[in-house]
CSV table of C-alpha atoms and ligand atoms in Angstrom, one decimal:
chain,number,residue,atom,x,y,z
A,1,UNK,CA,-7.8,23.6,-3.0
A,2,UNK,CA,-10.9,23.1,-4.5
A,3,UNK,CA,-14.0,23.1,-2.5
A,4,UNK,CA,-16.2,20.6,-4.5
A,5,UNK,CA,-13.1,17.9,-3.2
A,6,UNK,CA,-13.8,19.2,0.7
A,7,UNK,CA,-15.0,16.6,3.1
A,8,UNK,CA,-15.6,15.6,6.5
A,9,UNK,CA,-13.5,13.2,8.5
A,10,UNK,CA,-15.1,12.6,11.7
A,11,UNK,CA,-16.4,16.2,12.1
A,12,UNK,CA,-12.5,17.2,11.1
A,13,UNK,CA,-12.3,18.9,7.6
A,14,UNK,CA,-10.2,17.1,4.5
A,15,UNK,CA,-9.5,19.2,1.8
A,16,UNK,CA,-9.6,16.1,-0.6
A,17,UNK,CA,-10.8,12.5,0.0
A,18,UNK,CA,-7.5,11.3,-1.1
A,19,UNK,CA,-5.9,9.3,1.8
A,20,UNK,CA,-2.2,8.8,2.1
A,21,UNK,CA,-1.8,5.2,2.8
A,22,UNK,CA,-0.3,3.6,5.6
A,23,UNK,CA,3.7,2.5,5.6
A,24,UNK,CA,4.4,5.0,2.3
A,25,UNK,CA,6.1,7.7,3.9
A,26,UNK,CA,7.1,6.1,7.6
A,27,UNK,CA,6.3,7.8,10.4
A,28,UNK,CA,7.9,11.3,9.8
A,29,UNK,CA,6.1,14.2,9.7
A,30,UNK,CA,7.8,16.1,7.4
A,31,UNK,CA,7.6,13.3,4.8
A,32,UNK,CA,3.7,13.3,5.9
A,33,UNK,CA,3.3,17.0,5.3
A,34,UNK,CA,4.9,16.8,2.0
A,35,UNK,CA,2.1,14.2,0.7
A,36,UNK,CA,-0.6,17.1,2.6
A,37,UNK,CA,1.9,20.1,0.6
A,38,UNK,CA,0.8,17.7,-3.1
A,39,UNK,CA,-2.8,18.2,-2.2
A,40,UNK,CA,-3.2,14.6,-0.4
A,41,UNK,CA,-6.5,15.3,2.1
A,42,UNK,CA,-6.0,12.9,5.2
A,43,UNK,CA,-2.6,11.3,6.4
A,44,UNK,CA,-2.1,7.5,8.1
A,45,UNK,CA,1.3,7.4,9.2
A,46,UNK,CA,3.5,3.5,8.9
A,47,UNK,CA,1.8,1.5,11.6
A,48,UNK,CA,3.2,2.0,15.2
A,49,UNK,CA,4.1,-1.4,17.3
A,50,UNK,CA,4.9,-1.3,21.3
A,51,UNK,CA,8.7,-1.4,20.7
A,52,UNK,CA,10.8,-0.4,18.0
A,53,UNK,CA,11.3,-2.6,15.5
A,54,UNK,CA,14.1,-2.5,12.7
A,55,UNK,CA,12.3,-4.3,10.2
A,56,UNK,CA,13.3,-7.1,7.5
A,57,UNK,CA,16.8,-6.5,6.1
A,58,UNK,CA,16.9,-5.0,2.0
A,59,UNK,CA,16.4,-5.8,-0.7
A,60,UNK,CA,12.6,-5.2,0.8
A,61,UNK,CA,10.8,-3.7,-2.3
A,62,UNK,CA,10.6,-5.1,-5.7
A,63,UNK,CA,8.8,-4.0,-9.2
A,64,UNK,CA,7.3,-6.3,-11.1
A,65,UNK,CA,4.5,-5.7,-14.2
A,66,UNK,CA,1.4,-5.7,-12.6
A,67,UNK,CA,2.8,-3.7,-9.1
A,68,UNK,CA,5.4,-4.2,-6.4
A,69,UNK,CA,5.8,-6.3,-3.5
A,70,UNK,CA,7.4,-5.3,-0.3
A,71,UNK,CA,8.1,-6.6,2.9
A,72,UNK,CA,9.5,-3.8,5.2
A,73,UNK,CA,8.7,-6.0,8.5
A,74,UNK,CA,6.8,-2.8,10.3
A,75,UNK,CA,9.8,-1.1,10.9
A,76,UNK,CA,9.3,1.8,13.3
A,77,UNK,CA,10.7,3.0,16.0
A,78,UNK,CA,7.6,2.5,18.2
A,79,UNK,CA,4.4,3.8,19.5
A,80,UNK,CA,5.9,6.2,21.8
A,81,UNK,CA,8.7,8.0,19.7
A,82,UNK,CA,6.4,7.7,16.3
A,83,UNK,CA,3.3,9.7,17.9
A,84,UNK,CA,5.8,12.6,18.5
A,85,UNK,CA,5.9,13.1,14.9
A,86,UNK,CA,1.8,13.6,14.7
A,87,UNK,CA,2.8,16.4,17.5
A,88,UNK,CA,4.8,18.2,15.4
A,89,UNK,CA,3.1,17.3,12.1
A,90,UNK,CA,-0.2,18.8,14.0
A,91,UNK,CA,2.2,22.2,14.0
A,92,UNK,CA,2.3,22.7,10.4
A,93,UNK,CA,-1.2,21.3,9.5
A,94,UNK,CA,-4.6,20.9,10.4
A,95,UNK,CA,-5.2,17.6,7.7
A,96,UNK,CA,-6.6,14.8,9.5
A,97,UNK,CA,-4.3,12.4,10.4
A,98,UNK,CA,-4.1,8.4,10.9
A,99,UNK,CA,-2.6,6.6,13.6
A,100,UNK,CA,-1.3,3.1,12.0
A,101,UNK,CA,-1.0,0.3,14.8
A,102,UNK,CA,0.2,-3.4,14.3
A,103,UNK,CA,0.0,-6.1,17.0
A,104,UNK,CA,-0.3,-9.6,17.2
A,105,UNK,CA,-3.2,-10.0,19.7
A,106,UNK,CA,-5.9,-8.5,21.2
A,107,UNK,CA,-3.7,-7.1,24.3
A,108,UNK,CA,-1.3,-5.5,22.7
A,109,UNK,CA,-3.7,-3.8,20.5
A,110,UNK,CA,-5.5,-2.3,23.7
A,111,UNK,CA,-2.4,-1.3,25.0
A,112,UNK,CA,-1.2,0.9,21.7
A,113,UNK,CA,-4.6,2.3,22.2
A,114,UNK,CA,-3.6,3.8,25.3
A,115,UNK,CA,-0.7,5.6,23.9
A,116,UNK,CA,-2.9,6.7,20.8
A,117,UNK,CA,-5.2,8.2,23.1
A,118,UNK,CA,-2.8,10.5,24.8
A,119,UNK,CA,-1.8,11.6,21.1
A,120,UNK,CA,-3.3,14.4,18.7
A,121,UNK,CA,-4.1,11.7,15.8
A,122,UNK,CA,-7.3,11.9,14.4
A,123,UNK,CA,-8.8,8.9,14.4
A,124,UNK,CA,-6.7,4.9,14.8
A,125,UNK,CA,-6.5,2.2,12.3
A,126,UNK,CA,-5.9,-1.3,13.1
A,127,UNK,CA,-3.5,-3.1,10.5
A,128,UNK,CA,-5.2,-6.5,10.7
A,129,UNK,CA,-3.8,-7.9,8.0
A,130,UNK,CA,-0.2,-7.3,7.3
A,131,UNK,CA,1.0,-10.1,5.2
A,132,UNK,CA,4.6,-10.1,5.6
A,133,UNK,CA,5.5,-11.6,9.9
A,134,UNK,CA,3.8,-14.8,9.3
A,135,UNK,CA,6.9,-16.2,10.7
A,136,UNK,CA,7.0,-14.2,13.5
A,137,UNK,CA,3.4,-13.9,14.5
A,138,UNK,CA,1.0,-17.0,12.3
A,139,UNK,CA,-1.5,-15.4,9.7
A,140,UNK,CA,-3.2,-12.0,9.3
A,141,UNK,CA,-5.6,-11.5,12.1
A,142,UNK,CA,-7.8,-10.4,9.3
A,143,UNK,CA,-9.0,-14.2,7.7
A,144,UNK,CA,-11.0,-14.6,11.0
A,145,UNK,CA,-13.9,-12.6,11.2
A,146,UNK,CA,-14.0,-14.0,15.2
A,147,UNK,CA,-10.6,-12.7,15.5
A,148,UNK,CA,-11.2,-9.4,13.9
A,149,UNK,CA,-14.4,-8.9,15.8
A,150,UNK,CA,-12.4,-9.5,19.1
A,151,UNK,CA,-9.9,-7.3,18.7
A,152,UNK,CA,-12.8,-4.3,17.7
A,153,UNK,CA,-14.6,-5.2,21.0
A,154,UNK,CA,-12.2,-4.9,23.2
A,155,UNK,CA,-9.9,-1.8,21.5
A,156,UNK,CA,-13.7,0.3,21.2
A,157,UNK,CA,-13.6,-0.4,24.8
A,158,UNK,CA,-10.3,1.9,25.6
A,159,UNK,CA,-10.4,3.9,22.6
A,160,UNK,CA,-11.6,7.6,22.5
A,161,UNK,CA,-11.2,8.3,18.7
A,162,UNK,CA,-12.9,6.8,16.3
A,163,UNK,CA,-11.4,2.8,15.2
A,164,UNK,CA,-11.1,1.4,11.4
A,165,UNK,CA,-10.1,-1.9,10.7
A,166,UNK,CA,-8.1,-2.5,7.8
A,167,UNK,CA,-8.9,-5.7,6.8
A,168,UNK,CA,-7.1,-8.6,4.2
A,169,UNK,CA,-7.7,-9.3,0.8
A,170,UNK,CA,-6.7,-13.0,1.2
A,171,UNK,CA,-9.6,-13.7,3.0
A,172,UNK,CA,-12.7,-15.3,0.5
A,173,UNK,CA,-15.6,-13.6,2.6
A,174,UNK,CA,-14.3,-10.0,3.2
A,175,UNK,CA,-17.9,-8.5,2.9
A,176,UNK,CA,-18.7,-11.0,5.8
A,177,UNK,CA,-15.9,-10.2,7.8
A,178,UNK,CA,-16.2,-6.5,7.3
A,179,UNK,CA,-20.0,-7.4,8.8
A,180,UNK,CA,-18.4,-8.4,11.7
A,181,UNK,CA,-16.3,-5.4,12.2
A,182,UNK,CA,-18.8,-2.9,12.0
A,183,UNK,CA,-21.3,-4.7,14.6
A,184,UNK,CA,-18.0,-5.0,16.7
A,185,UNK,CA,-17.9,-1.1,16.5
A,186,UNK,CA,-15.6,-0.1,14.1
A,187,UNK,CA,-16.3,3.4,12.7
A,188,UNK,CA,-14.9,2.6,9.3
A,189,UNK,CA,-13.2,0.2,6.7
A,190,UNK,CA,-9.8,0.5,4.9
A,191,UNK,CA,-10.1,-1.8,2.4
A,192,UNK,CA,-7.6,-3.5,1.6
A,193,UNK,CA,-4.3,-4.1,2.5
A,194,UNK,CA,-1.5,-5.8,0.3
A,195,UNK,CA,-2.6,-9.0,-1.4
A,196,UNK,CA,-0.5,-12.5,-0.7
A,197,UNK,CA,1.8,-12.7,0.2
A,198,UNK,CA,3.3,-13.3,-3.0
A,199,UNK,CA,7.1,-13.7,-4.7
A,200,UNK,CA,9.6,-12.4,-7.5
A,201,UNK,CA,13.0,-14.5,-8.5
A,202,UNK,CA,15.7,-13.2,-9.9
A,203,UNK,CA,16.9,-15.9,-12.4
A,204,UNK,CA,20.5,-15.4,-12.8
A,205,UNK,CA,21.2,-14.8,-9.2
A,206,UNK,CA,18.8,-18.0,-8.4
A,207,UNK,CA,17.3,-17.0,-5.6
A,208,UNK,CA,14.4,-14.3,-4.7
A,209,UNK,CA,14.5,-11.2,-5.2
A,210,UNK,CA,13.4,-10.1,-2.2
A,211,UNK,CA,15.7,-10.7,1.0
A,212,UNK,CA,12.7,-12.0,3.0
A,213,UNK,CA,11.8,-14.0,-0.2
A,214,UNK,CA,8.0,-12.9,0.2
A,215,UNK,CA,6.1,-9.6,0.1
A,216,UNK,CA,2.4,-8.4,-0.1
A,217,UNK,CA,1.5,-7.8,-3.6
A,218,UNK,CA,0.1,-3.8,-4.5
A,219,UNK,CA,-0.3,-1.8,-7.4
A,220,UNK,CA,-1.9,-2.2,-10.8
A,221,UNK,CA,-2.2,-6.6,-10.2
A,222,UNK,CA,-4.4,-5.8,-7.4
A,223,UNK,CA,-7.0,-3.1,-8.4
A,224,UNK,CA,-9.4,-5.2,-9.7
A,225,UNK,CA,-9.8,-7.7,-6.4
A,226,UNK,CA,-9.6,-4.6,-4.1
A,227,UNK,CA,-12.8,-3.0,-6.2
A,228,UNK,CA,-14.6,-5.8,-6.1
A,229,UNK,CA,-14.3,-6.1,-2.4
A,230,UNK,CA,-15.2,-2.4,-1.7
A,231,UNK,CA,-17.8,-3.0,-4.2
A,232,UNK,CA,-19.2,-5.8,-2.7
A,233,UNK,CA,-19.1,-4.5,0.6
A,234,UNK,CA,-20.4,-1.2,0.5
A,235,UNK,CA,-23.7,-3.1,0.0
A,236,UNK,CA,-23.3,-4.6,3.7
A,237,UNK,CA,-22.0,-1.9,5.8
A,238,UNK,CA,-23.3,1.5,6.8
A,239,UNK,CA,-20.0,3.2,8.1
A,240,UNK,CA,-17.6,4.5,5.7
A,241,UNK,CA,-14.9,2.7,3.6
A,242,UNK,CA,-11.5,3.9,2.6
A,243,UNK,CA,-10.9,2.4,-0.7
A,244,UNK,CA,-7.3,1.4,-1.2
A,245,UNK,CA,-5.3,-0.9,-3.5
A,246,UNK,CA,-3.8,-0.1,-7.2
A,247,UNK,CA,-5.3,3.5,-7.3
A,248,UNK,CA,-2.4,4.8,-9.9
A,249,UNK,CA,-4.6,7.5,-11.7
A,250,UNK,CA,-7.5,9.3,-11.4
A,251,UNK,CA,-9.6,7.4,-13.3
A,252,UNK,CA,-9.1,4.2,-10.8
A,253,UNK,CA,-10.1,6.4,-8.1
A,254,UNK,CA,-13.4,7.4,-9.6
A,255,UNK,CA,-13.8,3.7,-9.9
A,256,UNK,CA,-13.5,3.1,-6.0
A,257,UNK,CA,-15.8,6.1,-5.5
A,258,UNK,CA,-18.5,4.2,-7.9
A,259,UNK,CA,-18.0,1.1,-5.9
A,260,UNK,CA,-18.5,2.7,-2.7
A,261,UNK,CA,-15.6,4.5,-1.0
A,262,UNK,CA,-16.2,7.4,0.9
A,263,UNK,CA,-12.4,7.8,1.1
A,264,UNK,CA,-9.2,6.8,-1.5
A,265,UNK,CA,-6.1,5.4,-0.2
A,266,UNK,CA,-3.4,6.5,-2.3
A,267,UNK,CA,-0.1,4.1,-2.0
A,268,UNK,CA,2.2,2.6,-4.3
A,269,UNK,CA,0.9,5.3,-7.4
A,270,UNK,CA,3.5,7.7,-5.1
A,271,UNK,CA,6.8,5.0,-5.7
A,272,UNK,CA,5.2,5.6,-9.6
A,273,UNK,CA,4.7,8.9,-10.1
A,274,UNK,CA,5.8,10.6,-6.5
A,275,UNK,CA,4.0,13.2,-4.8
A,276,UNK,CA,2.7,14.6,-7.9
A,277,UNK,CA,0.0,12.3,-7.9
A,278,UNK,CA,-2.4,14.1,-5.3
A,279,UNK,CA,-2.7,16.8,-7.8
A,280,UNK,CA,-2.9,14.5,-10.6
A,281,UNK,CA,-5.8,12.2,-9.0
A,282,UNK,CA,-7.6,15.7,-7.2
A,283,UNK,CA,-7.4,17.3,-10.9
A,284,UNK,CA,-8.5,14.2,-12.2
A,285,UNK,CA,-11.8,13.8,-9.9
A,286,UNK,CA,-12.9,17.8,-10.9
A,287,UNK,CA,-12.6,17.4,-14.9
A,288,UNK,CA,-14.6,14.0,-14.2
A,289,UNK,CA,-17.1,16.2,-11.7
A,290,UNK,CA,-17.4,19.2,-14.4
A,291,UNK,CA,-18.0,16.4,-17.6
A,292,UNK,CA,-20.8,14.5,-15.2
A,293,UNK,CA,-22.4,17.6,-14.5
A,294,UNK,CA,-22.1,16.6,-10.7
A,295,UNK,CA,-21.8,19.7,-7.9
A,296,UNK,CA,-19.3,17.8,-5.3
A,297,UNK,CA,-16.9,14.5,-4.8
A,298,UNK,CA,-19.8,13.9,-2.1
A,299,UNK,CA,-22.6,13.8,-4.2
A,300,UNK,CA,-20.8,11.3,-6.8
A,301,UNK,CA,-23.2,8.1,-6.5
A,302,UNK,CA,-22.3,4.5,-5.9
A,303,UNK,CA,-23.2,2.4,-8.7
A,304,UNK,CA,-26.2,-0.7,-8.1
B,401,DHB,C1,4.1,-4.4,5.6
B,401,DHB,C2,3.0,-4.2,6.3
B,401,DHB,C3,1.8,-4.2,5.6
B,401,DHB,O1,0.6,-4.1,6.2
B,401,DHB,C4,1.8,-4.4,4.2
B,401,DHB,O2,0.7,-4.4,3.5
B,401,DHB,C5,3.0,-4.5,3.5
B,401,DHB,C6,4.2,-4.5,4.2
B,401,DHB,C7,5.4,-4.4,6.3
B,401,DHB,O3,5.8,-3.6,7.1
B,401,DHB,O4,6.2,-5.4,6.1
C-alpha cells in the first residue's frame, strides 16, 4: 500500500481513507477482510441490533439506472454474536474497524453501547437514519436534530470509543442537524445514508419489485445530494466527516474529498464492480495526487 493514502483513524492507522460501508458485506469477518485484502482502509460491519433479527423477506435488492434500492430490514444475528466476528477479524488484521448499531430509541442505543464497549471495534457508529422499518419503528431518528442530539448525549455518556452519527439525507437542514450532533459530542459524521425511501415496479408482474415494496435509494442517483450535504457541512463542523453515497469511481471520491471528507464510504460501487474497486478508487486517488503535484491524500484541500 501506498504511503501518500496512509491516515489516521482515531490515533489507529488506515492504510487508505476508503471506508467499507455499513450493511455491504454483513457482519462476517471474513467477508470484511476481503474488502481490507482489495486495499479498502477502514471496515464498518452491517449494523448490530439487541436481538437477532431475520430481516425483510427477498426480493430485497433491485437495480435501477441511476442506482439500487434495498431493503434488507437490519438483518443480523445481533449485538452479541456479530461482535465475535470483529474478534476474529481483529486476528487477521489491524484495519480499523466500525461497529454499525441500529435502535429505535435512545435506551436501546445505550444499551448496544455496552456490548460495543466490551468489544475490540474501533470506534461506534449510530445508524440514525435507516429508511427501510418505518413500519416497525416511525421515521428515521435522523429528521430531528432534538432526537439526534438526544441519543449522542446520552450514548457519549456510556461510550468509551469514539461515536459517529450517521445521519439522513431526507432531512432539508442536514448541515443543521449535523450542528447538533457534534455539540452533542459526536466525534465524527458519516454522511449519508440511503436516500428515500423510494420504489421500482415491475410492469408485467404488476406489483413492486421489491418484496417490501420500498427501499432506500444509493448509487449513481444519489451522488450529487450526498456531495452537496458533505459540502455544505464541512463548512459547520470541526470533527471529521465520512463522505458516503454514489462513490462508483475514483473520480467521485476526489469529489467528496474537495467537498470536505476526511474519509470515503465505499458501498454500492462493490455490487458494481466488486472488490476490485478499492484498488481501482486507491489507484485512482495517486494518479490524481501525482497530476496535482500534491504530496499526500491528507494534504488534498477542500474547495471554498
Ligand atoms: C437498510 C438499512 C439502512 O441503513 C439502509 O441505508 C438501507 C437498508 C436495511 O437493513 O434495511
Amino acid at each position: 500500500m501506498d504511503s501518500r493514502l496512509s491516515i489516521s483513524f482515531f490515533g489507529k492507522r488506515a492504510n487508505s481513507p476508503l471506508v467499507l460501508a455499513s450493511g455491504i458485506m454483513g457482519v462476517s469477518y471474513s467477508g470484511m477482510l476481503k474488502a481490507v485484502e482489495n486495499g479498502c482502509g477502514i471496515i464498518t460491519t452491517k449494523s448490530m441490533t439487541l436481538e437477532p433479527r431475520k430481516g425483510h423477506d427477498g426480493p430485497v435488492v433491485a437495480e435501477f439506472k441511476g442506482g439500487f434500492i434495498n431493503s434488507m430490514g437490519i438483518s443480523n444475528p445481533s449485538i452479541e454474536e456479530s461482535l465475535r466476528e470483529i474478534t476474529d477479524f481483529k486476528k487477521h488484521s489491524d484495519a480499523p474497524i466500525i461497529a454499525s448499531v441500529f435502535a429505535i430509541d435512545t435506551n436501546e442505543f445505550v444499551n448496544l453501547i455496552k456490548f460495543v464497549n466490551d468489544s475490540e471495534a474501533d470506534a461506534v457508529e449510530l445508524n440514525l437514519s435507516c429508511p427501510n422499518v418505518a413500519d416497525e419503528f416511525g421515521r428515521p431518528l435522523a429528521v430531528s436534530g432534538e432526537k439526534v442530539s438526544e441519543i449522542i448525549y446520552a450514548v457519549k455518556k456510556t461510550s468509551k470509543l469514539p461515536v459517529i452519527a450517521k445521519l439522513s439525507p431526507n432531512a432539508y437542514n442536514v448541515p443543521e442537524i449535523a450542528k447538533r450532533a457534534e455539540l452533542a459530542g459526536a466525534d465524527a459524521l458519516t454522511l449519508v445514508n440511503t436516500l428515500g425511501p423510494g420504489m421500482l415496479i415491475d410492469i408485467n408482474a404488476r406489483k413492486p419489485v421489491l418484496l417490501n415494496k420500498f427501499g432506500g435509494v444509493s448509487g449513481y442517483a444519489l451522488k450529487p445530494i450526498a456531495l452537496k450535504i458533505v459540502y455544505q457541512t464541512a463548512k459547520v463542523v470541526n470533527i471529521p466527516i465520512i463522505g458516503t453515497g454514489g462513490i462508483i469511481a475514483g473520480d467521485d471520491a476526489i469529489e467528496f474529498r474537495l467537498a470536505g471528507a476526511s474519509y470515503l464510504g465505499i458501498g454500492t460501487a462493490v455490487y458494481y464492480h466488486g472488490m476490485g474497486v478499492f484498488t481501482d478508487i486507491n489507484e485512482r486517488l495517486l494518479r490524481y495526487m501525482d497530476e496535482q503535484k500534491i504530496d499526500s491524500f491528507n494534504d488534498i484541500e477542500t474547495i471554498a
